[in-house]
Every structure is written in C-alpha cells, then in structure tokens.
Amino acid sequence: MTSAAPGRTVLVTGGAGGLGRAFALGFADPGTKVAVADVNLAGAEETAALLRERGAAALAVEVDVTSPASTEAMATQVAAFGDGGLDVLINNAAVYAGITRSPFEEIDPDEWDRVMAVNLKGPWMCARACSPHLRAGGAVINISSATVYSGSEQWMHYVASKGGVIALTRVMAKELGRRGIRVNAIAPGFTLTEASYALMEDADSYGVDRAALKRPAQPDDVVGAARFLASPDSSYMSGQTLVVDGGRQF
Ligand code: NAI
C-alpha cells in the first residue's frame, strides 16, 4: 500500500506525542515532507527529530488550533516547507485527558466551551487556514472517536465535540470534493497513549473484554487507516468515518 506519494507534504496537528506522533511517523517515507504542529513545540520538535532519523524531511510548528491567526501562520509556514502547497492534513489535536468526567447536568459550561474550541473549532480553523494551500488530489483526515458510537457516559462535551467532527467531515467532503480533495474521518477506540493512561487507571485492560480482538490498541494500530485514507487506494472515498476499535462497537 502506498501512503502519500513521494514528494507530498503532510501536516499532522497535535503531533507532539501519542497518536499524532504515530501518524506523523507513519508518513516517514523517503521524499515525503512531514510537518508536525502542536501547542507543545518541544514535543513537536521531538517528533520532527524522530522523522529526520527515519530519513523524512520534517518541520515542527507551534500552533494553537483554536486561533485563526495561529492556524493561518501555521498554514503559511507549512505551505512554504511544502514547496508552495500541502497534500494531506491530519486534524488530530484535541483535549481529553485533563477534562472532567461528570454527568451532563454537572459539566462545567466553561469546560464545555474549551473542549469545543479545541476539538471542534480547531479542525475547522486548521482546515480553513490550510484550504487555500491544499493541492488537488489531496486529503483531509479528521480524528473523531468511537465514543460517538458508544455514547460514552459522563463525557458528553468530549463525545459531542467528536460527533461534530464527523459532521464537519461530511460538509467539508462536499465543499472540497469539487477541487478533487477527499475528506474522511477516523474514529479510534480506546488506544494506549500517555494521555489515555492518564485518563484510566485500568488502561491496559479497559474495554478489552468488549473488543472482538481481545487486546488493547496501540497507536500503530490506527496508523494504517490514515495511510489508506491519504493514499490513492481510497481514491473514491470521501465523507466517511472509519471506526478502528478492534471490533468493540457491534
Ligand atoms: P494526546 O493528548 O497525546 O494528543 C493530543 C495533542 O493535541 C497533544 O500533543 C496536545 O498538546 C495537542 N493539543 C491540545 N490542545 C491543542 C491546541 N489548542 N493547539 C494545538 N495542539 C493542541 O492524545 P492522544 O491519545 O494521542 O489522542 C490523539 C487524538 O486521538 C485526539 O484527537 C483524541 O481525541 C483522539 N482519540 C484518542 C483515543 C485514545 O484512546 N487515545 C481514542 C479516540 C480518539
């Protein structure tokens, strides 16, 4: 399977660690340029160093995905790195580990706004800023969550933000499809990252009994879906959401 063809430029937001770092490293093919953007610049630089070790050209960018000015500066910098354009945008940045789990009646409205700002407005801001630079044949991949399908309790702000990501994927697929750009989403199930370990005391065994595959997911289990959605192998797919959860949601 090919990923982004050699010479293409890929941008991963939230690439300082976890799934974002795994997505970035999944595109470390010779000739591919990978930009890693995060509010955590030091982490993005670590990912960029790992990419360079693997022979890819890499750029680390500091961004706040909630900010129009910051996302526009990111897009300009990445397009310059990508010889005037961008081929693949992976909207992965989000907040969840630090947010409170509580019944919906008790969710703090300020926290609701913060979750929506990063997880839902963020992908819009990034896509909006990158749109003028996206080349025909390109792909946008939005990271949603399988919690949208399971309706995870006591987490309505997070679940709603990720449901919104599926909705904006469908609208963007229609609007960008006219330019030959495909837009799809990935809904990972619980995946072992530093952030998800911080969230669950029983992270290693969480949900394993309900998964068809009876094992937890590692970030690399999700990377193949992103490579597929960025590649010509999915050339007639747009507006779709791939659930990558080890068979938990059926
Ligand atoms: P993570 O916390 O390691 O990654 C999120 C990244 O986003 C961090 O590097 C963080 O610094 C960055 N970020 C947060 N706010 C930002 C902002 N305002 N601007 C720019 N960057 C910002 O989490 P993880 O586990 O790697 O998750 C990655 C993605 O996958 C998220 O979208 C998450 O919702 C989604 N996901 C994760 C699952 C899991 O079990 N790990 C399951 C389903 C979805």
PDB file of C-alpha atoms and ligand atoms in Angstrom:
ATOM      1  CA  MET A   1       0.000   0.000   0.000  1.00  0.00           C
ATOM      2  CA  THR A   2       1.305   3.450  -0.839  1.00  0.00           C
ATOM      3  CA  SER A   3       0.897   6.338   1.576  1.00  0.00           C
ATOM      4  CA  ALA A   4       1.152   9.916   0.377  1.00  0.00           C
ATOM      5  CA  ALA A   5       3.164   9.680  -2.839  1.00  0.00           C
ATOM      6  CA  PRO A   6       6.834  10.731  -2.576  1.00  0.00           C
ATOM      7  CA  GLY A   7       7.227  14.461  -2.754  1.00  0.00           C
ATOM      8  CA  ARG A   8       3.967  15.122  -0.977  1.00  0.00           C
ATOM      9  CA  THR A   9       3.635  17.242   2.142  1.00  0.00           C
ATOM     10  CA  VAL A  10       1.722  16.034   5.183  1.00  0.00           C
ATOM     11  CA  LEU A  11       0.682  18.134   8.205  1.00  0.00           C
ATOM     12  CA  VAL A  12      -0.271  16.464  11.485  1.00  0.00           C
ATOM     13  CA  THR A  13      -1.741  18.629  14.246  1.00  0.00           C
ATOM     14  CA  GLY A  14      -1.314  17.529  17.838  1.00  0.00           C
ATOM     15  CA  GLY A  15       1.793  15.634  16.763  1.00  0.00           C
ATOM     16  CA  ALA A  16       3.841  16.145  19.939  1.00  0.00           C
ATOM     17  CA  GLY A  17       3.116  12.604  21.145  1.00  0.00           C
ATOM     18  CA  GLY A  18       0.540   9.838  21.266  1.00  0.00           C
ATOM     19  CA  LEU A  19      -1.499   9.119  18.163  1.00  0.00           C
ATOM     20  CA  GLY A  20      -0.331  12.308  16.434  1.00  0.00           C
ATOM     21  CA  ARG A  21       3.297  11.251  16.675  1.00  0.00           C
ATOM     22  CA  ALA A  22       2.368   7.774  15.390  1.00  0.00           C
ATOM     23  CA  PHE A  23       0.502   9.314  12.426  1.00  0.00           C
ATOM     24  CA  ALA A  24       3.497  11.543  11.619  1.00  0.00           C
ATOM     25  CA  LEU A  25       5.959   8.639  11.793  1.00  0.00           C
ATOM     26  CA  GLY A  26       3.590   6.591   9.620  1.00  0.00           C
ATOM     27  CA  PHE A  27       4.319   9.014   6.788  1.00  0.00           C
ATOM     28  CA  ALA A  28       8.106   8.933   7.167  1.00  0.00           C
ATOM     29  CA  ASP A  29       8.605   7.702   3.615  1.00  0.00           C
ATOM     30  CA  PRO A  30      11.638   8.907   1.659  1.00  0.00           C
ATOM     31  CA  GLY A  31      10.720  12.081  -0.190  1.00  0.00           C
ATOM     32  CA  THR A  32       7.669  12.877   1.920  1.00  0.00           C
ATOM     33  CA  LYS A  33       7.762  16.090   3.930  1.00  0.00           C
ATOM     34  CA  VAL A  34       6.063  15.898   7.298  1.00  0.00           C
ATOM     35  CA  ALA A  35       5.097  18.975   9.334  1.00  0.00           C
ATOM     36  CA  VAL A  36       4.209  18.447  12.987  1.00  0.00           C
ATOM     37  CA  ALA A  37       2.186  21.184  14.675  1.00  0.00           C
ATOM     38  CA  ASP A  38       1.305  21.362  18.337  1.00  0.00           C
ATOM     39  CA  VAL A  39       0.793  23.823  21.176  1.00  0.00           C
ATOM     40  CA  ASN A  40       3.641  21.815  22.739  1.00  0.00           C
ATOM     41  CA  LEU A  41       6.522  22.878  20.482  1.00  0.00           C
ATOM     42  CA  ALA A  42       9.168  20.865  22.364  1.00  0.00           C
ATOM     43  CA  GLY A  43       7.136  17.694  21.788  1.00  0.00           C
ATOM     44  CA  ALA A  44       6.619  18.564  18.119  1.00  0.00           C
ATOM     45  CA  GLU A  45      10.378  19.061  17.776  1.00  0.00           C
ATOM     46  CA  GLU A  46      10.992  15.615  19.293  1.00  0.00           C
ATOM     47  CA  THR A  47       8.652  14.083  16.716  1.00  0.00           C
ATOM     48  CA  ALA A  48      10.405  16.030  13.947  1.00  0.00           C
ATOM     49  CA  ALA A  49      13.778  14.694  15.140  1.00  0.00           C
ATOM     50  CA  LEU A  50      12.408  11.118  15.014  1.00  0.00           C
ATOM     51  CA  LEU A  51      11.145  11.762  11.476  1.00  0.00           C
ATOM     52  CA  ARG A  52      14.562  13.031  10.365  1.00  0.00           C
ATOM     53  CA  GLU A  53      16.209   9.927  11.875  1.00  0.00           C
ATOM     54  CA  ARG A  54      13.955   7.937   9.533  1.00  0.00           C
ATOM     55  CA  GLY A  55      15.013   9.948   6.505  1.00  0.00           C
ATOM     56  CA  ALA A  56      11.974  12.192   6.126  1.00  0.00           C
ATOM     57  CA  ALA A  57      12.132  15.973   5.845  1.00  0.00           C
ATOM     58  CA  ALA A  58      10.415  17.375   8.939  1.00  0.00           C
ATOM     59  CA  LEU A  59       9.228  20.702  10.292  1.00  0.00           C
ATOM     60  CA  ALA A  60       7.982  21.450  13.813  1.00  0.00           C
ATOM     61  CA  VAL A  61       5.492  24.295  14.167  1.00  0.00           C
ATOM     62  CA  GLU A  62       3.945  25.840  17.259  1.00  0.00           C
ATOM     63  CA  VAL A  63       0.199  26.319  16.877  1.00  0.00           C
ATOM     64  CA  ASP A  64      -2.906  26.913  18.919  1.00  0.00           C
ATOM     65  CA  VAL A  65      -5.611  25.272  16.814  1.00  0.00           C
ATOM     66  CA  THR A  66      -8.311  27.463  18.373  1.00  0.00           C
ATOM     67  CA  SER A  67      -6.759  30.643  16.975  1.00  0.00           C
ATOM     68  CA  PRO A  68      -7.364  31.985  13.444  1.00  0.00           C
ATOM     69  CA  ALA A  69      -4.077  33.925  13.459  1.00  0.00           C
ATOM     70  CA  SER A  70      -2.052  30.997  14.769  1.00  0.00           C
ATOM     71  CA  THR A  71      -3.542  28.460  12.331  1.00  0.00           C
ATOM     72  CA  GLU A  72      -3.023  30.849   9.417  1.00  0.00           C
ATOM     73  CA  ALA A  73       0.621  31.348  10.391  1.00  0.00           C
ATOM     74  CA  MET A  74       0.973  27.546  10.625  1.00  0.00           C
ATOM     75  CA  ALA A  75      -0.559  27.028   7.179  1.00  0.00           C
ATOM     76  CA  THR A  76       1.710  29.649   5.587  1.00  0.00           C
ATOM     77  CA  GLN A  77       4.807  28.104   7.174  1.00  0.00           C
ATOM     78  CA  VAL A  78       3.821  24.566   6.157  1.00  0.00           C
ATOM     79  CA  ALA A  79       2.991  25.583   2.578  1.00  0.00           C
ATOM     80  CA  ALA A  80       6.429  27.215   2.246  1.00  0.00           C
ATOM     81  CA  PHE A  81       8.019  23.999   3.586  1.00  0.00           C
ATOM     82  CA  GLY A  82       5.896  22.038   1.074  1.00  0.00           C
ATOM     83  CA  ASP A  83       7.149  23.952  -1.984  1.00  0.00           C
ATOM     84  CA  GLY A  84       4.031  26.111  -2.147  1.00  0.00           C
ATOM     85  CA  GLY A  85       1.352  23.656  -1.045  1.00  0.00           C
ATOM     86  CA  LEU A  86       0.083  20.871   1.146  1.00  0.00           C
ATOM     87  CA  ASP A  87      -1.291  17.429   0.234  1.00  0.00           C
ATOM     88  CA  VAL A  88      -2.500  15.838   3.469  1.00  0.00           C
ATOM     89  CA  LEU A  89      -3.887  17.473   6.627  1.00  0.00           C
ATOM     90  CA  ILE A  90      -4.484  15.271   9.671  1.00  0.00           C
ATOM     91  CA  ASN A  91      -6.618  17.121  12.213  1.00  0.00           C
ATOM     92  CA  ASN A  92      -5.602  15.207  15.345  1.00  0.00           C
ATOM     93  CA  ALA A  93      -5.102  17.853  18.076  1.00  0.00           C
ATOM     94  CA  ALA A  94      -7.665  17.605  20.861  1.00  0.00           C
ATOM     95  CA  VAL A  95      -8.088  17.768  24.609  1.00  0.00           C
ATOM     96  CA  TYR A  96      -9.483  14.928  26.661  1.00  0.00           C
ATOM     97  CA  ALA A  97      -7.102  13.649  29.338  1.00  0.00           C
ATOM     98  CA  GLY A  98      -7.392  16.706  31.542  1.00  0.00           C
ATOM     99  CA  ILE A  99     -11.152  17.179  31.283  1.00  0.00           C
ATOM    100  CA  THR A 100     -13.615  16.261  33.980  1.00  0.00           C
ATOM    101  CA  ARG A 101     -15.871  13.217  33.661  1.00  0.00           C
ATOM    102  CA  SER A 102     -19.280  14.006  35.105  1.00  0.00           C
ATOM    103  CA  PRO A 103     -22.993  13.557  34.390  1.00  0.00           C
ATOM    104  CA  PHE A 104     -24.121  16.009  31.719  1.00  0.00           C
ATOM    105  CA  GLU A 105     -26.042  18.081  34.272  1.00  0.00           C
ATOM    106  CA  GLU A 106     -22.776  18.808  36.046  1.00  0.00           C
ATOM    107  CA  ILE A 107     -20.446  19.585  33.153  1.00  0.00           C
ATOM    108  CA  ASP A 108     -18.893  22.997  33.715  1.00  0.00           C
ATOM    109  CA  PRO A 109     -20.037  25.299  30.875  1.00  0.00           C
ATOM    110  CA  ASP A 110     -16.558  26.860  30.632  1.00  0.00           C
ATOM    111  CA  GLU A 111     -15.033  23.414  30.218  1.00  0.00           C
ATOM    112  CA  TRP A 112     -17.662  22.628  27.554  1.00  0.00           C
ATOM    113  CA  ASP A 113     -16.531  25.737  25.652  1.00  0.00           C
ATOM    114  CA  ARG A 114     -12.848  24.795  25.944  1.00  0.00           C
ATOM    115  CA  VAL A 115     -13.446  21.249  24.679  1.00  0.00           C
ATOM    116  CA  MET A 116     -15.495  22.531  21.740  1.00  0.00           C
ATOM    117  CA  ALA A 117     -12.885  25.199  20.964  1.00  0.00           C
ATOM    118  CA  VAL A 118     -10.010  22.724  20.651  1.00  0.00           C
ATOM    119  CA  ASN A 119     -11.777  19.581  19.417  1.00  0.00           C
ATOM    120  CA  LEU A 120     -14.373  21.019  17.033  1.00  0.00           C
ATOM    121  CA  LYS A 121     -13.471  24.597  16.212  1.00  0.00           C
ATOM    122  CA  GLY A 122      -9.809  23.501  15.976  1.00  0.00           C
ATOM    123  CA  PRO A 123     -10.257  21.173  12.974  1.00  0.00           C
ATOM    124  CA  TRP A 124     -12.361  23.859  11.289  1.00  0.00           C
ATOM    125  CA  MET A 125      -9.715  26.542  11.938  1.00  0.00           C
ATOM    126  CA  CYS A 126      -6.935  24.294  10.612  1.00  0.00           C
ATOM    127  CA  ALA A 127      -8.881  23.219   7.529  1.00  0.00           C
ATOM    128  CA  ARG A 128      -9.912  26.813   6.866  1.00  0.00           C
ATOM    129  CA  ALA A 129      -6.318  28.039   7.086  1.00  0.00           C
ATOM    130  CA  CYS A 130      -4.934  25.154   5.010  1.00  0.00           C
ATOM    131  CA  SER A 131      -7.671  25.143   2.359  1.00  0.00           C
ATOM    132  CA  PRO A 132      -6.023  27.704   0.036  1.00  0.00           C
ATOM    133  CA  HIS A 133      -2.818  25.659   0.120  1.00  0.00           C
ATOM    134  CA  LEU A 134      -4.322  22.169  -0.346  1.00  0.00           C
ATOM    135  CA  ARG A 135      -3.402  20.724  -3.726  1.00  0.00           C
ATOM    136  CA  ALA A 136      -5.859  18.808  -5.937  1.00  0.00           C
ATOM    137  CA  GLY A 137      -5.640  15.099  -5.153  1.00  0.00           C
ATOM    138  CA  GLY A 138      -5.052  15.911  -1.503  1.00  0.00           C
ATOM    139  CA  ALA A 139      -6.752  14.511   1.571  1.00  0.00           C
ATOM    140  CA  VAL A 140      -8.019  15.812   4.900  1.00  0.00           C
ATOM    141  CA  ILE A 141      -8.304  13.265   7.715  1.00  0.00           C
ATOM    142  CA  ASN A 142     -10.191  14.306  10.839  1.00  0.00           C
ATOM    143  CA  ILE A 143      -9.687  12.346  14.039  1.00  0.00           C
ATOM    144  CA  SER A 144     -13.027  11.650  15.709  1.00  0.00           C
ATOM    145  CA  SER A 145     -13.623   8.947  18.330  1.00  0.00           C
ATOM    146  CA  ALA A 146     -15.534   5.696  18.677  1.00  0.00           C
ATOM    147  CA  THR A 147     -17.122   7.240  21.801  1.00  0.00           C
ATOM    148  CA  VAL A 148     -19.531   8.906  19.345  1.00  0.00           C
ATOM    149  CA  TYR A 149     -20.993   5.468  18.605  1.00  0.00           C
ATOM    150  CA  SER A 150     -20.807   4.040  22.126  1.00  0.00           C
ATOM    151  CA  GLY A 151     -22.204   7.243  23.687  1.00  0.00           C
ATOM    152  CA  SER A 152     -19.624   7.121  26.489  1.00  0.00           C
ATOM    153  CA  GLU A 153     -21.278   8.265  29.685  1.00  0.00           C
ATOM    154  CA  GLN A 154     -20.148  11.234  31.762  1.00  0.00           C
ATOM    155  CA  TRP A 155     -18.222  12.720  28.883  1.00  0.00           C
ATOM    156  CA  MET A 156     -20.867  14.470  26.831  1.00  0.00           C
ATOM    157  CA  HIS A 157     -18.768  17.501  25.886  1.00  0.00           C
ATOM    158  CA  TYR A 158     -15.965  15.328  24.503  1.00  0.00           C
ATOM    159  CA  VAL A 159     -18.367  12.930  22.745  1.00  0.00           C
ATOM    160  CA  ALA A 160     -20.367  15.813  21.247  1.00  0.00           C
ATOM    161  CA  SER A 161     -17.199  17.531  20.020  1.00  0.00           C
ATOM    162  CA  LYS A 162     -16.116  14.322  18.272  1.00  0.00           C
ATOM    163  CA  GLY A 163     -19.611  13.847  16.807  1.00  0.00           C
ATOM    164  CA  GLY A 164     -19.255  17.350  15.409  1.00  0.00           C
ATOM    165  CA  VAL A 165     -16.004  16.272  13.775  1.00  0.00           C
ATOM    166  CA  ILE A 166     -17.928  13.620  11.807  1.00  0.00           C
ATOM    167  CA  ALA A 167     -20.494  16.261  10.775  1.00  0.00           C
ATOM    168  CA  LEU A 168     -17.887  18.724   9.563  1.00  0.00           C
ATOM    169  CA  THR A 169     -16.132  15.903   7.717  1.00  0.00           C
ATOM    170  CA  ARG A 170     -19.262  15.364   5.642  1.00  0.00           C
ATOM    171  CA  VAL A 171     -19.720  19.058   4.820  1.00  0.00           C
ATOM    172  CA  MET A 172     -16.048  19.584   4.002  1.00  0.00           C
ATOM    173  CA  ALA A 173     -16.074  16.452   1.809  1.00  0.00           C
ATOM    174  CA  LYS A 174     -18.732  18.061  -0.389  1.00  0.00           C
ATOM    175  CA  GLU A 175     -17.158  21.508  -0.479  1.00  0.00           C
ATOM    176  CA  LEU A 176     -13.560  20.342  -1.086  1.00  0.00           C
ATOM    177  CA  GLY A 177     -14.603  17.453  -3.338  1.00  0.00           C
ATOM    178  CA  ARG A 178     -15.124  19.922  -6.185  1.00  0.00           C
ATOM    179  CA  ARG A 179     -11.371  20.572  -6.041  1.00  0.00           C
ATOM    180  CA  GLY A 180     -10.516  16.858  -6.030  1.00  0.00           C
ATOM    181  CA  ILE A 181      -9.728  16.849  -2.318  1.00  0.00           C
ATOM    182  CA  ARG A 182     -11.126  13.993  -0.222  1.00  0.00           C
ATOM    183  CA  VAL A 183     -12.175  14.429   3.410  1.00  0.00           C
ATOM    184  CA  ASN A 184     -12.646  11.442   5.722  1.00  0.00           C
ATOM    185  CA  ALA A 185     -12.538  10.734   9.442  1.00  0.00           C
ATOM    186  CA  ILE A 186     -11.111   8.039  11.688  1.00  0.00           C
ATOM    187  CA  ALA A 187     -12.896   7.090  14.906  1.00  0.00           C
ATOM    188  CA  PRO A 188     -10.363   5.240  17.058  1.00  0.00           C
ATOM    189  CA  GLY A 189     -11.472   3.186  20.019  1.00  0.00           C
ATOM    190  CA  PHE A 190      -9.579   3.414  23.283  1.00  0.00           C
ATOM    191  CA  THR A 191      -5.891   3.480  22.324  1.00  0.00           C
ATOM    192  CA  LEU A 192      -2.917   3.302  24.670  1.00  0.00           C
ATOM    193  CA  THR A 193      -1.170   6.684  24.696  1.00  0.00           C
ATOM    194  CA  GLU A 194       0.310   8.717  27.532  1.00  0.00           C
ATOM    195  CA  ALA A 195      -2.892  10.782  27.614  1.00  0.00           C
ATOM    196  CA  SER A 196      -5.208   7.778  27.755  1.00  0.00           C
ATOM    197  CA  TYR A 197      -3.068   6.199  30.500  1.00  0.00           C
ATOM    198  CA  ALA A 198      -3.576   9.408  32.470  1.00  0.00           C
ATOM    199  CA  LEU A 199      -7.321   9.022  31.997  1.00  0.00           C
ATOM    200  CA  MET A 200      -7.833   5.399  33.027  1.00  0.00           C
ATOM    201  CA  GLU A 201      -6.377   3.530  35.978  1.00  0.00           C
ATOM    202  CA  ASP A 202      -7.165   0.268  34.189  1.00  0.00           C
ATOM    203  CA  ALA A 203      -5.960   1.473  30.769  1.00  0.00           C
ATOM    204  CA  ASP A 204      -4.262  -1.796  29.807  1.00  0.00           C
ATOM    205  CA  SER A 205      -7.440  -3.818  30.250  1.00  0.00           C
ATOM    206  CA  TYR A 206     -10.087  -1.129  29.568  1.00  0.00           C
ATOM    207  CA  GLY A 207     -12.737  -2.404  27.154  1.00  0.00           C
ATOM    208  CA  VAL A 208     -10.625  -5.377  26.118  1.00  0.00           C
ATOM    209  CA  ASP A 209     -13.373  -7.864  27.007  1.00  0.00           C
ATOM    210  CA  ARG A 210     -15.817  -5.987  24.723  1.00  0.00           C
ATOM    211  CA  ALA A 211     -13.401  -5.841  21.774  1.00  0.00           C
ATOM    212  CA  ALA A 212     -13.637  -8.617  19.205  1.00  0.00           C
ATOM    213  CA  LEU A 213      -9.834  -8.733  19.094  1.00  0.00           C
ATOM    214  CA  LYS A 214      -9.454  -9.042  22.909  1.00  0.00           C
ATOM    215  CA  ARG A 215      -6.429  -6.760  23.160  1.00  0.00           C
ATOM    216  CA  PRO A 216      -5.874  -3.037  23.684  1.00  0.00           C
ATOM    217  CA  ALA A 217      -4.968  -0.803  20.739  1.00  0.00           C
ATOM    218  CA  GLN A 218      -1.516   0.660  20.312  1.00  0.00           C
ATOM    219  CA  PRO A 219      -1.183   3.915  18.304  1.00  0.00           C
ATOM    220  CA  ASP A 220       0.338   1.992  15.388  1.00  0.00           C
ATOM    221  CA  ASP A 221      -2.917   0.020  15.088  1.00  0.00           C
ATOM    222  CA  VAL A 222      -4.616   3.225  13.894  1.00  0.00           C
ATOM    223  CA  VAL A 223      -1.890   4.493  11.554  1.00  0.00           C
ATOM    224  CA  GLY A 224      -2.750   2.159   8.650  1.00  0.00           C
ATOM    225  CA  ALA A 225      -6.208   3.724   8.380  1.00  0.00           C
ATOM    226  CA  ALA A 226      -4.634   7.181   7.991  1.00  0.00           C
ATOM    227  CA  ARG A 227      -2.155   5.940   5.374  1.00  0.00           C
ATOM    228  CA  PHE A 228      -5.053   4.324   3.495  1.00  0.00           C
ATOM    229  CA  LEU A 229      -7.207   7.465   3.599  1.00  0.00           C
ATOM    230  CA  ALA A 230      -4.263   9.554   2.367  1.00  0.00           C
ATOM    231  CA  SER A 231      -3.439   7.184  -0.474  1.00  0.00           C
ATOM    232  CA  PRO A 232      -4.836   6.531  -3.948  1.00  0.00           C
ATOM    233  CA  ASP A 233      -6.120   3.212  -2.533  1.00  0.00           C
ATOM    234  CA  SER A 234      -9.078   5.218  -1.154  1.00  0.00           C
ATOM    235  CA  SER A 235      -9.423   7.431  -4.253  1.00  0.00           C
ATOM    236  CA  TYR A 236     -13.254   7.187  -4.376  1.00  0.00           C
ATOM    237  CA  MET A 237     -13.905   7.516  -0.643  1.00  0.00           C
ATOM    238  CA  SER A 238     -14.967  10.811   0.840  1.00  0.00           C
ATOM    239  CA  GLY A 239     -17.154  11.942   3.725  1.00  0.00           C
ATOM    240  CA  GLN A 240     -16.695   8.589   5.509  1.00  0.00           C
ATOM    241  CA  THR A 241     -15.656   7.632   9.020  1.00  0.00           C
ATOM    242  CA  LEU A 242     -13.542   4.537   9.605  1.00  0.00           C
ATOM    243  CA  VAL A 243     -14.043   3.031  13.065  1.00  0.00           C
ATOM    244  CA  VAL A 244     -10.776   1.490  14.277  1.00  0.00           C
ATOM    245  CA  ASP A 245     -11.674  -0.058  17.614  1.00  0.00           C
ATOM    246  CA  GLY A 246     -10.775  -3.735  17.482  1.00  0.00           C
ATOM    247  CA  GLY A 247     -14.430  -4.621  16.921  1.00  0.00           C
ATOM    248  CA  ARG A 248     -15.953  -3.057  20.013  1.00  0.00           C
ATOM    249  CA  GLN A 249     -18.965  -1.207  18.553  1.00  0.00           C
ATOM    250  CA  PHE A 250     -21.084  -4.023  17.235  1.00  0.00           C
TER     251      PHE A 250
HETATM  252  P1  NAI B   1      -2.697  13.469  23.212  1.00  0.00           P
HETATM  253  O1  NAI B   1      -3.167  14.312  24.349  1.00  0.00           O
HETATM  254  O2  NAI B   1      -1.375  12.783  23.344  1.00  0.00           O
HETATM  255  O3  NAI B   1      -2.654  14.289  21.869  1.00  0.00           O
HETATM  256  C1  NAI B   1      -3.322  15.486  21.676  1.00  0.00           C
HETATM  257  C2  NAI B   1      -2.325  16.529  21.238  1.00  0.00           C
HETATM  258  O4  NAI B   1      -3.035  17.724  20.934  1.00  0.00           O
HETATM  259  C3  NAI B   1      -1.291  16.872  22.327  1.00  0.00           C
HETATM  260  O5  NAI B   1       0.028  16.759  21.807  1.00  0.00           O
HETATM  261  C4  NAI B   1      -1.634  18.308  22.698  1.00  0.00           C
HETATM  262  O6  NAI B   1      -0.504  19.091  23.068  1.00  0.00           O
HETATM  263  C5  NAI B   1      -2.265  18.800  21.411  1.00  0.00           C
HETATM  264  N1  NAI B   1      -3.127  19.969  21.646  1.00  0.00           N
HETATM  265  C6  NAI B   1      -4.045  20.145  22.631  1.00  0.00           C
HETATM  266  N2  NAI B   1      -4.595  21.356  22.547  1.00  0.00           N
HETATM  267  C7  NAI B   1      -4.037  21.966  21.467  1.00  0.00           C
HETATM  268  C8  NAI B   1      -4.204  23.238  20.860  1.00  0.00           C
HETATM  269  N3  NAI B   1      -5.066  24.146  21.339  1.00  0.00           N
HETATM  270  N4  NAI B   1      -3.474  23.526  19.756  1.00  0.00           N
HETATM  271  C9  NAI B   1      -2.596  22.631  19.264  1.00  0.00           C
HETATM  272  N5  NAI B   1      -2.380  21.412  19.795  1.00  0.00           N
HETATM  273  C10 NAI B   1      -3.101  21.091  20.897  1.00  0.00           C
HETATM  274  O7  NAI B   1      -3.845  12.402  22.936  1.00  0.00           O
HETATM  275  P2  NAI B   1      -3.907  11.089  22.022  1.00  0.00           P
HETATM  276  O8  NAI B   1      -4.337   9.988  22.890  1.00  0.00           O
HETATM  277  O9  NAI B   1      -2.683  10.952  21.222  1.00  0.00           O
HETATM  278  O10 NAI B   1      -5.150  11.451  21.061  1.00  0.00           O
HETATM  279  C11 NAI B   1      -4.953  11.994  19.780  1.00  0.00           C
HETATM  280  C12 NAI B   1      -6.284  12.158  19.075  1.00  0.00           C
HETATM  281  O11 NAI B   1      -6.978  10.911  19.016  1.00  0.00           O
HETATM  282  C13 NAI B   1      -7.243  13.139  19.754  1.00  0.00           C
HETATM  283  O12 NAI B   1      -7.992  13.791  18.757  1.00  0.00           O
HETATM  284  C14 NAI B   1      -8.152  12.223  20.551  1.00  0.00           C
HETATM  285  O13 NAI B   1      -9.385  12.814  20.844  1.00  0.00           O
HETATM  286  C15 NAI B   1      -8.276  11.060  19.579  1.00  0.00           C
HETATM  287  N6  NAI B   1      -8.654   9.802  20.184  1.00  0.00           N
HETATM  288  C16 NAI B   1      -7.823   9.197  21.092  1.00  0.00           C
HETATM  289  C17 NAI B   1      -8.181   7.989  21.661  1.00  0.00           C
HETATM  290  C18 NAI B   1      -7.308   7.312  22.668  1.00  0.00           C
HETATM  291  O14 NAI B   1      -7.807   6.382  23.337  1.00  0.00           O
HETATM  292  N7  NAI B   1      -6.032   7.683  22.812  1.00  0.00           N
HETATM  293  C19 NAI B   1      -9.451   7.324  21.299  1.00  0.00           C
HETATM  294  C20 NAI B   1     -10.230   8.057  20.334  1.00  0.00           C
HETATM  295  C21 NAI B   1      -9.832   9.242  19.803  1.00  0.00           C
END
